[in-house]
Amino acid sequence: MAVTFLEHINNDIFHVLSNRSRPLLANVAMFVRSAAWVIIYLAVAVAFPQFRSLEWVLVLWACGGFAGVAIFAAVTRRWLWRSAARTALRRSTITDALWRARLLYAADLAAVSGLYLDRYLVSLFLGIEAAGTYFLFWSVANAANTLVTMGVMQIQRPRLIRAWRIGGAASHRRLARSFANRTAVAAVAISTAIGLAFQVGAPLAGVLPVNTNISTIFWAVMAGTVVRTLSDFGAMAQYTAGLDAAMAMCNLATAVMSATFLTILVPVAGIAGAGAAAALAFTISGWLRLRTLPATECLQADQLDAAQGD
């Protein structure tokens, strides 16, 4: 329970710091709570075998979570926490917040369902061995997606929020187009670099044999993840424009499309079909997301420059 609670708190901390234009600090806190404790535990477990148990893994995991919260508390000590604590908490405040968050919660459920549905359908149609190969490819592709998300999109989110607040729909849409181009270039470049490194290194490490068919399947999965990254950008653009209902509907549509395309293509084309299904579903999803962004008359150039420069 402690680990689960701390993970939720730290996820909220990550988004708060990101939206406050503190991406470096957000990633430092994430590293401490998700990776640093693993390094420490491995060193301790190698030196002292008595610590090689699930109980100690959970203890160190919880310590990592506490460390992430402590970092946040230290850097925000001048925030108005005491004034907020002295403010009377009304039941209506909580219920109203929960009601307003219902669309975001539904959007998250749909997004997670659509993202992880493929592994179950691949296992169902192709069996465990093929699913293991697909999981490996998916993990490599997901690493590229994570790098783009943390290195590019995380910095863009607060700027898009400010563009919406300062200049409205026109400023937000124009800035989103510019950021979409940057995200596309970064997604292609990073995915290609990671894909080439994996294709060269995996056979040398004995993870996979040198096989043309395997290579084709791998790049199909990578291509699907590039399109997924662009669709994720569209979801971020919806979020920063306050289009919660549209984001939830697009996430649900993506999950339905993914299930449909996977059911059709995986039995026919195998693992490559899973990559093609992702590419199709996220291409349509990305188009739908961008279509939902409101367009109004353009603002003055100095207003847009102010939004970009913050």
mmCIF file of C-alpha atoms in Angstrom:
data_model
loop_
_atom_site.group_PDB
_atom_site.id
_atom_site.type_symbol
_atom_site.label_atom_id
_atom_site.label_comp_id
_atom_site.label_asym_id
_atom_site.label_seq_id
_atom_site.Cartn_x
_atom_site.Cartn_y
_atom_site.Cartn_z
ATOM 1 C CA MET A 1 0.000 0.000 0.000
ATOM 2 C CA ALA A 2 2.815 2.410 0.867
ATOM 3 C CA VAL A 3 4.532 1.810 -2.480
ATOM 4 C CA THR A 4 1.282 2.314 -4.408
ATOM 5 C CA PHE A 5 0.441 5.500 -2.514
ATOM 6 C CA LEU A 6 3.928 6.950 -3.010
ATOM 7 C CA GLU A 7 3.863 6.105 -6.725
ATOM 8 C CA HIS A 8 0.621 8.062 -7.119
ATOM 9 C CA ILE A 9 1.998 11.030 -5.169
ATOM 10 C CA ASN A 10 5.240 11.049 -7.155
ATOM 11 C CA ASN A 11 3.382 10.882 -10.460
ATOM 12 C CA ASP A 12 1.432 13.976 -9.401
ATOM 13 C CA ILE A 13 4.685 15.655 -8.366
ATOM 14 C CA PHE A 14 6.204 14.930 -11.768
ATOM 15 C CA HIS A 15 3.309 16.578 -13.587
ATOM 16 C CA VAL A 16 3.192 19.554 -11.225
ATOM 17 C CA LEU A 17 6.906 20.278 -11.704
ATOM 18 C CA SER A 18 6.646 19.758 -15.470
ATOM 19 C CA ASN A 19 3.689 22.112 -15.773
ATOM 20 C CA ARG A 20 5.592 24.665 -13.683
ATOM 21 C CA SER A 21 8.432 24.608 -16.242
ATOM 22 C CA ARG A 22 10.774 22.592 -14.011
ATOM 23 C CA PRO A 23 11.441 19.588 -16.306
ATOM 24 C CA LEU A 24 14.990 18.958 -15.039
ATOM 25 C CA LEU A 25 13.880 18.841 -11.416
ATOM 26 C CA ALA A 26 10.896 16.668 -12.367
ATOM 27 C CA ASN A 27 13.200 14.138 -14.025
ATOM 28 C CA VAL A 28 15.666 14.211 -11.142
ATOM 29 C CA ALA A 29 12.868 13.407 -8.701
ATOM 30 C CA MET A 30 11.640 10.660 -11.027
ATOM 31 C CA PHE A 31 15.138 9.173 -11.303
ATOM 32 C CA VAL A 32 15.523 9.110 -7.529
ATOM 33 C CA ARG A 33 12.190 7.409 -6.906
ATOM 34 C CA SER A 34 12.272 4.982 -9.858
ATOM 35 C CA ALA A 35 15.930 4.149 -10.581
ATOM 36 C CA ALA A 36 18.367 5.351 -7.912
ATOM 37 C CA TRP A 37 17.001 3.014 -5.260
ATOM 38 C CA VAL A 38 17.391 0.083 -7.688
ATOM 39 C CA ILE A 39 21.109 0.827 -8.098
ATOM 40 C CA ILE A 40 21.542 1.066 -4.343
ATOM 41 C CA TYR A 41 19.615 -2.152 -3.760
ATOM 42 C CA LEU A 42 21.659 -4.074 -6.337
ATOM 43 C CA ALA A 43 24.885 -3.030 -4.642
ATOM 44 C CA VAL A 44 23.574 -3.981 -1.214
ATOM 45 C CA ALA A 45 22.140 -7.303 -2.432
ATOM 46 C CA VAL A 46 25.447 -8.268 -4.080
ATOM 47 C CA ALA A 47 27.389 -7.493 -0.908
ATOM 48 C CA PHE A 48 24.873 -8.914 1.570
ATOM 49 C CA PRO A 49 22.865 -11.965 0.349
ATOM 50 C CA GLN A 50 20.439 -11.722 3.280
ATOM 51 C CA PHE A 51 18.850 -8.679 1.623
ATOM 52 C CA ARG A 52 17.889 -10.649 -1.510
ATOM 53 C CA SER A 53 14.177 -10.870 -0.814
ATOM 54 C CA LEU A 54 10.942 -9.326 -2.030
ATOM 55 C CA GLU A 55 10.421 -7.622 1.330
ATOM 56 C CA TRP A 56 13.663 -5.654 1.002
ATOM 57 C CA VAL A 57 12.870 -4.766 -2.605
ATOM 58 C CA LEU A 58 9.596 -3.224 -1.448
ATOM 59 C CA VAL A 59 11.324 -1.430 1.446
ATOM 60 C CA LEU A 60 13.889 0.170 -0.879
ATOM 61 C CA TRP A 61 11.150 0.978 -3.386
ATOM 62 C CA ALA A 62 9.225 2.807 -0.674
ATOM 63 C CA CYS A 63 12.402 4.627 0.375
ATOM 64 C CA GLY A 64 12.821 5.809 -3.202
ATOM 65 C CA GLY A 65 9.261 7.115 -3.145
ATOM 66 C CA PHE A 66 9.859 8.946 0.144
ATOM 67 C CA ALA A 67 13.030 10.465 -1.321
ATOM 68 C CA GLY A 68 11.093 11.795 -4.314
ATOM 69 C CA VAL A 69 8.523 13.408 -2.022
ATOM 70 C CA ALA A 70 11.321 14.847 0.160
ATOM 71 C CA ILE A 71 12.952 16.474 -2.881
ATOM 72 C CA PHE A 72 9.640 18.065 -3.841
ATOM 73 C CA ALA A 73 9.055 19.266 -0.279
ATOM 74 C CA ALA A 74 12.525 20.831 -0.143
ATOM 75 C CA VAL A 75 12.246 22.761 -3.416
ATOM 76 C CA THR A 76 8.692 23.955 -2.719
ATOM 77 C CA ARG A 77 9.186 24.889 0.928
ATOM 78 C CA ARG A 78 8.377 28.533 0.119
ATOM 79 C CA TRP A 79 5.054 27.684 -1.445
ATOM 80 C CA LEU A 80 1.962 28.600 0.578
ATOM 81 C CA TRP A 81 1.563 25.175 2.135
ATOM 82 C CA ARG A 82 0.764 26.499 5.637
ATOM 83 C CA SER A 83 -1.910 28.852 4.360
ATOM 84 C CA ALA A 84 -3.415 26.042 2.352
ATOM 85 C CA ALA A 85 -3.373 23.738 5.380
ATOM 86 C CA ARG A 86 -5.181 26.334 7.489
ATOM 87 C CA THR A 87 -7.910 26.727 4.878
ATOM 88 C CA ALA A 88 -11.066 24.877 5.821
ATOM 89 C CA LEU A 89 -11.587 21.899 3.557
ATOM 90 C CA ARG A 90 -15.143 21.568 2.369
ATOM 91 C CA ARG A 91 -16.642 18.319 1.245
ATOM 92 C CA SER A 92 -18.011 20.044 -1.842
ATOM 93 C CA THR A 93 -14.473 21.003 -2.833
ATOM 94 C CA ILE A 94 -13.470 17.346 -3.042
ATOM 95 C CA THR A 95 -16.638 16.158 -4.746
ATOM 96 C CA ASP A 96 -16.489 18.987 -7.291
ATOM 97 C CA ALA A 97 -12.850 18.213 -8.068
ATOM 98 C CA LEU A 98 -13.617 14.514 -8.491
ATOM 99 C CA TRP A 99 -16.536 15.311 -10.786
ATOM 100 C CA ARG A 100 -14.420 17.629 -12.943
ATOM 101 C CA ALA A 101 -11.666 15.007 -13.131
ATOM 102 C CA ARG A 102 -13.962 12.255 -14.377
ATOM 103 C CA LEU A 103 -13.103 12.892 -18.036
ATOM 104 C CA LEU A 104 -9.367 12.898 -17.363
ATOM 105 C CA TYR A 105 -9.717 9.629 -15.452
ATOM 106 C CA ALA A 106 -11.732 8.081 -18.281
ATOM 107 C CA ALA A 107 -9.126 9.325 -20.760
ATOM 108 C CA ASP A 108 -6.316 7.684 -18.775
ATOM 109 C CA LEU A 109 -8.180 4.385 -18.513
ATOM 110 C CA ALA A 110 -8.827 4.354 -22.260
ATOM 111 C CA ALA A 111 -5.224 5.313 -23.054
ATOM 112 C CA VAL A 112 -3.729 2.577 -20.871
ATOM 113 C CA SER A 113 -6.176 -0.003 -22.222
ATOM 114 C CA GLY A 114 -5.300 0.860 -25.808
ATOM 115 C CA LEU A 115 -1.581 0.880 -25.103
ATOM 116 C CA TYR A 116 -1.334 -2.556 -23.474
ATOM 117 C CA LEU A 117 -4.082 -4.370 -25.339
ATOM 118 C CA ASP A 118 -1.724 -5.462 -28.104
ATOM 119 C CA ARG A 119 0.357 -7.816 -25.961
ATOM 120 C CA TYR A 120 -2.710 -9.798 -24.907
ATOM 121 C CA LEU A 121 -4.002 -10.120 -28.453
ATOM 122 C CA VAL A 122 -0.558 -11.069 -29.793
ATOM 123 C CA SER A 123 -0.334 -13.766 -27.105
ATOM 124 C CA LEU A 124 -3.834 -14.962 -27.959
ATOM 125 C CA PHE A 125 -3.288 -15.235 -31.704
ATOM 126 C CA LEU A 126 0.435 -16.101 -31.970
ATOM 127 C CA GLY A 127 1.364 -17.827 -28.740
ATOM 128 C CA ILE A 128 3.859 -17.131 -25.958
ATOM 129 C CA GLU A 129 7.060 -17.439 -28.034
ATOM 130 C CA ALA A 130 5.992 -14.867 -30.610
ATOM 131 C CA ALA A 131 4.613 -12.673 -27.838
ATOM 132 C CA GLY A 132 8.036 -12.715 -26.140
ATOM 133 C CA THR A 133 9.680 -11.467 -29.330
ATOM 134 C CA TYR A 134 7.029 -8.786 -29.687
ATOM 135 C CA PHE A 135 7.472 -7.696 -26.043
ATOM 136 C CA LEU A 136 11.202 -7.281 -26.672
ATOM 137 C CA PHE A 137 10.601 -5.173 -29.780
ATOM 138 C CA TRP A 138 7.914 -3.155 -28.002
ATOM 139 C CA SER A 139 10.256 -2.432 -25.079
ATOM 140 C CA VAL A 140 12.928 -1.087 -27.429
ATOM 141 C CA ALA A 141 10.374 1.037 -29.287
ATOM 142 C CA ASN A 142 8.895 2.265 -26.010
ATOM 143 C CA ALA A 143 12.350 3.459 -24.926
ATOM 144 C CA ALA A 144 12.398 5.750 -27.960
ATOM 145 C CA ASN A 145 8.920 7.014 -27.118
ATOM 146 C CA THR A 146 9.976 7.715 -23.532
ATOM 147 C CA LEU A 147 13.029 9.702 -24.636
ATOM 148 C CA VAL A 148 10.925 11.879 -26.931
ATOM 149 C CA THR A 149 8.297 12.338 -24.241
ATOM 150 C CA MET A 150 10.781 13.337 -21.532
ATOM 151 C CA GLY A 151 13.245 15.256 -23.681
ATOM 152 C CA VAL A 152 10.900 17.095 -26.056
ATOM 153 C CA MET A 153 7.219 16.944 -25.165
ATOM 154 C CA GLN A 154 7.700 17.500 -21.438
ATOM 155 C CA ILE A 155 9.221 20.928 -22.161
ATOM 156 C CA GLN A 156 6.476 21.802 -24.636
ATOM 157 C CA ARG A 157 3.524 21.190 -22.298
ATOM 158 C CA PRO A 158 3.885 24.255 -20.008
ATOM 159 C CA ARG A 159 4.560 26.468 -23.024
ATOM 160 C CA LEU A 160 1.371 25.287 -24.684
ATOM 161 C CA ILE A 161 -0.556 25.919 -21.459
ATOM 162 C CA ARG A 162 0.773 29.482 -21.315
ATOM 163 C CA ALA A 163 0.058 30.022 -25.017
ATOM 164 C CA TRP A 164 -3.565 29.033 -24.413
ATOM 165 C CA ARG A 165 -3.898 31.276 -21.362
ATOM 166 C CA ILE A 166 -2.181 34.287 -22.929
ATOM 167 C CA GLY A 167 -3.306 34.160 -26.544
ATOM 168 C CA GLY A 168 -6.204 31.742 -26.707
ATOM 169 C CA ALA A 169 -6.972 29.228 -29.429
ATOM 170 C CA ALA A 170 -5.067 30.873 -32.282
ATOM 171 C CA SER A 171 -1.815 31.162 -30.324
ATOM 172 C CA HIS A 172 -2.141 27.628 -29.000
ATOM 173 C CA ARG A 173 -2.851 26.110 -32.416
ATOM 174 C CA ARG A 174 0.017 27.936 -34.094
ATOM 175 C CA LEU A 175 2.474 26.937 -31.378
ATOM 176 C CA ALA A 176 1.169 23.352 -31.456
ATOM 177 C CA ARG A 177 1.914 23.128 -35.170
ATOM 178 C CA SER A 178 5.474 24.271 -34.599
ATOM 179 C CA PHE A 179 5.970 21.819 -31.738
ATOM 180 C CA ALA A 180 4.381 19.001 -33.741
ATOM 181 C CA ASN A 181 7.069 19.392 -36.394
ATOM 182 C CA ARG A 182 9.816 19.288 -33.766
ATOM 183 C CA THR A 183 8.272 16.235 -32.139
ATOM 184 C CA ALA A 184 8.039 14.426 -35.488
ATOM 185 C CA VAL A 185 11.701 15.085 -36.287
ATOM 186 C CA ALA A 186 12.787 14.001 -32.803
ATOM 187 C CA ALA A 187 10.635 10.852 -32.916
ATOM 188 C CA VAL A 188 12.047 9.751 -36.273
ATOM 189 C CA ALA A 189 15.653 10.577 -35.349
ATOM 190 C CA ILE A 190 15.617 8.949 -31.900
ATOM 191 C CA SER A 191 13.684 5.876 -33.073
ATOM 192 C CA THR A 192 16.066 5.379 -35.983
ATOM 193 C CA ALA A 193 19.146 5.703 -33.758
ATOM 194 C CA ILE A 194 17.807 3.302 -31.122
ATOM 195 C CA GLY A 195 16.547 0.912 -33.801
ATOM 196 C CA LEU A 196 19.914 0.761 -35.558
ATOM 197 C CA ALA A 197 21.741 0.276 -32.263
ATOM 198 C CA PHE A 198 19.419 -2.586 -31.339
ATOM 199 C CA GLN A 199 19.618 -4.198 -34.780
ATOM 200 C CA VAL A 200 23.413 -4.217 -34.642
ATOM 201 C CA GLY A 201 23.815 -5.034 -30.967
ATOM 202 C CA ALA A 202 21.119 -7.672 -30.456
ATOM 203 C CA PRO A 203 22.640 -10.346 -32.767
ATOM 204 C CA LEU A 204 26.114 -9.688 -31.322
ATOM 205 C CA ALA A 205 24.744 -10.183 -27.825
ATOM 206 C CA GLY A 206 22.953 -13.351 -28.903
ATOM 207 C CA VAL A 207 19.535 -11.925 -28.166
ATOM 208 C CA LEU A 208 18.240 -12.446 -31.710
ATOM 209 C CA PRO A 209 19.613 -14.171 -34.810
ATOM 210 C CA VAL A 210 20.549 -12.154 -37.879
ATOM 211 C CA ASN A 211 17.370 -12.619 -39.886
ATOM 212 C CA THR A 212 15.868 -10.397 -42.590
ATOM 213 C CA ASN A 213 12.327 -11.257 -41.582
ATOM 214 C CA ILE A 214 13.058 -10.404 -37.964
ATOM 215 C CA SER A 215 14.508 -7.077 -39.098
ATOM 216 C CA THR A 216 11.406 -6.235 -41.121
ATOM 217 C CA ILE A 217 9.126 -7.068 -38.206
ATOM 218 C CA PHE A 218 11.217 -4.976 -35.821
ATOM 219 C CA TRP A 219 11.066 -1.880 -38.018
ATOM 220 C CA ALA A 220 7.318 -2.314 -38.434
ATOM 221 C CA VAL A 221 6.971 -2.139 -34.650
ATOM 222 C CA MET A 222 9.292 0.883 -34.507
ATOM 223 C CA ALA A 223 7.248 2.669 -37.171
ATOM 224 C CA GLY A 224 4.087 2.069 -35.178
ATOM 225 C CA THR A 225 5.700 3.635 -32.127
ATOM 226 C CA VAL A 226 6.779 6.745 -34.060
ATOM 227 C CA VAL A 227 3.164 7.286 -35.081
ATOM 228 C CA ARG A 228 2.096 6.643 -31.488
ATOM 229 C CA THR A 229 4.442 9.411 -30.322
ATOM 230 C CA LEU A 230 2.809 11.875 -32.711
ATOM 231 C CA SER A 231 -0.609 10.808 -31.463
ATOM 232 C CA ASP A 232 0.616 11.358 -27.899
ATOM 233 C CA PHE A 233 1.552 14.884 -28.904
ATOM 234 C CA GLY A 234 -1.999 15.393 -30.140
ATOM 235 C CA ALA A 235 -3.306 14.230 -26.765
ATOM 236 C CA MET A 236 -1.007 16.709 -25.037
ATOM 237 C CA ALA A 237 -2.272 19.491 -27.300
ATOM 238 C CA GLN A 238 -5.836 18.591 -26.322
ATOM 239 C CA TYR A 239 -4.930 18.535 -22.630
ATOM 240 C CA THR A 240 -3.225 21.934 -22.715
ATOM 241 C CA ALA A 241 -6.259 23.418 -24.481
ATOM 242 C CA GLY A 242 -8.641 22.038 -21.850
ATOM 243 C CA LEU A 243 -10.331 19.657 -24.309
ATOM 244 C CA ASP A 244 -10.874 16.896 -21.740
ATOM 245 C CA ALA A 245 -13.970 15.432 -23.385
ATOM 246 C CA ALA A 246 -12.351 15.339 -26.814
ATOM 247 C CA MET A 247 -9.223 13.713 -25.362
ATOM 248 C CA ALA A 248 -11.280 11.042 -23.595
ATOM 249 C CA MET A 249 -13.260 10.267 -26.763
ATOM 250 C CA CYS A 250 -10.095 10.079 -28.877
ATOM 251 C CA ASN A 251 -8.431 7.770 -26.346
ATOM 252 C CA LEU A 252 -11.477 5.505 -26.372
ATOM 253 C CA ALA A 253 -11.597 5.544 -30.168
ATOM 254 C CA THR A 254 -7.887 4.661 -30.282
ATOM 255 C CA ALA A 255 -8.421 1.683 -27.977
ATOM 256 C CA VAL A 256 -11.327 0.425 -30.119
ATOM 257 C CA MET A 257 -9.378 0.916 -33.350
ATOM 258 C CA SER A 258 -6.313 -0.822 -31.909
ATOM 259 C CA ALA A 259 -8.379 -3.846 -30.876
ATOM 260 C CA THR A 260 -10.077 -3.983 -34.274
ATOM 261 C CA PHE A 261 -6.911 -3.634 -36.361
ATOM 262 C CA LEU A 262 -4.985 -6.068 -34.158
ATOM 263 C CA THR A 263 -7.736 -8.669 -34.465
ATOM 264 C CA ILE A 264 -7.677 -8.317 -38.254
ATOM 265 C CA LEU A 265 -3.945 -7.941 -38.966
ATOM 266 C CA VAL A 266 -2.150 -10.077 -36.353
ATOM 267 C CA PRO A 267 -3.601 -13.424 -37.539
ATOM 268 C CA VAL A 268 -2.664 -12.496 -41.115
ATOM 269 C CA ALA A 269 0.717 -10.777 -40.741
ATOM 270 C CA GLY A 270 1.903 -11.874 -37.303
ATOM 271 C CA ILE A 271 4.038 -9.481 -35.265
ATOM 272 C CA ALA A 272 4.420 -7.152 -38.233
ATOM 273 C CA GLY A 273 0.640 -6.918 -38.247
ATOM 274 C CA ALA A 274 0.757 -5.616 -34.678
ATOM 275 C CA GLY A 275 3.092 -2.835 -35.778
ATOM 276 C CA ALA A 276 0.847 -2.037 -38.752
ATOM 277 C CA ALA A 277 -2.217 -2.025 -36.510
ATOM 278 C CA ALA A 278 -0.557 0.474 -34.173
ATOM 279 C CA ALA A 279 0.453 2.670 -37.100
ATOM 280 C CA LEU A 280 -3.088 2.688 -38.508
ATOM 281 C CA ALA A 281 -4.830 3.288 -35.176
ATOM 282 C CA PHE A 282 -2.497 6.064 -34.050
ATOM 283 C CA THR A 283 -2.471 7.741 -37.457
ATOM 284 C CA ILE A 284 -6.241 8.069 -37.395
ATOM 285 C CA SER A 285 -6.143 9.041 -33.713
ATOM 286 C CA GLY A 286 -3.551 11.747 -34.312
ATOM 287 C CA TRP A 287 -5.593 13.192 -37.172
ATOM 288 C CA LEU A 288 -8.721 13.238 -35.015
ATOM 289 C CA ARG A 289 -6.889 14.939 -32.162
ATOM 290 C CA LEU A 290 -5.531 17.726 -34.329
ATOM 291 C CA ARG A 291 -8.947 18.227 -35.886
ATOM 292 C CA THR A 292 -10.438 18.911 -32.453
ATOM 293 C CA LEU A 293 -8.109 21.841 -31.762
ATOM 294 C CA PRO A 294 -10.060 25.093 -32.137
ATOM 295 C CA ALA A 295 -8.937 27.574 -34.765
ATOM 296 C CA THR A 296 -9.625 31.299 -34.518
ATOM 297 C CA GLU A 297 -8.121 34.421 -35.970
ATOM 298 C CA CYS A 298 -4.370 34.873 -35.589
ATOM 299 C CA LEU A 299 -2.976 37.031 -32.812
ATOM 300 C CA GLN A 300 -0.402 39.738 -32.994
ATOM 301 C CA ALA A 301 3.150 38.448 -33.405
ATOM 302 C CA ASP A 302 4.333 39.986 -30.121
ATOM 303 C CA GLN A 303 1.668 38.067 -28.177
ATOM 304 C CA LEU A 304 2.755 34.765 -29.696
ATOM 305 C CA ASP A 305 6.425 35.542 -29.091
ATOM 306 C CA ALA A 306 5.640 36.254 -25.438
ATOM 307 C CA ALA A 307 3.920 32.891 -25.100
ATOM 308 C CA GLN A 308 6.824 31.064 -26.736
ATOM 309 C CA GLY A 309 9.464 32.852 -24.718
ATOM 310 C CA ASP A 310 8.020 32.107 -21.266
#
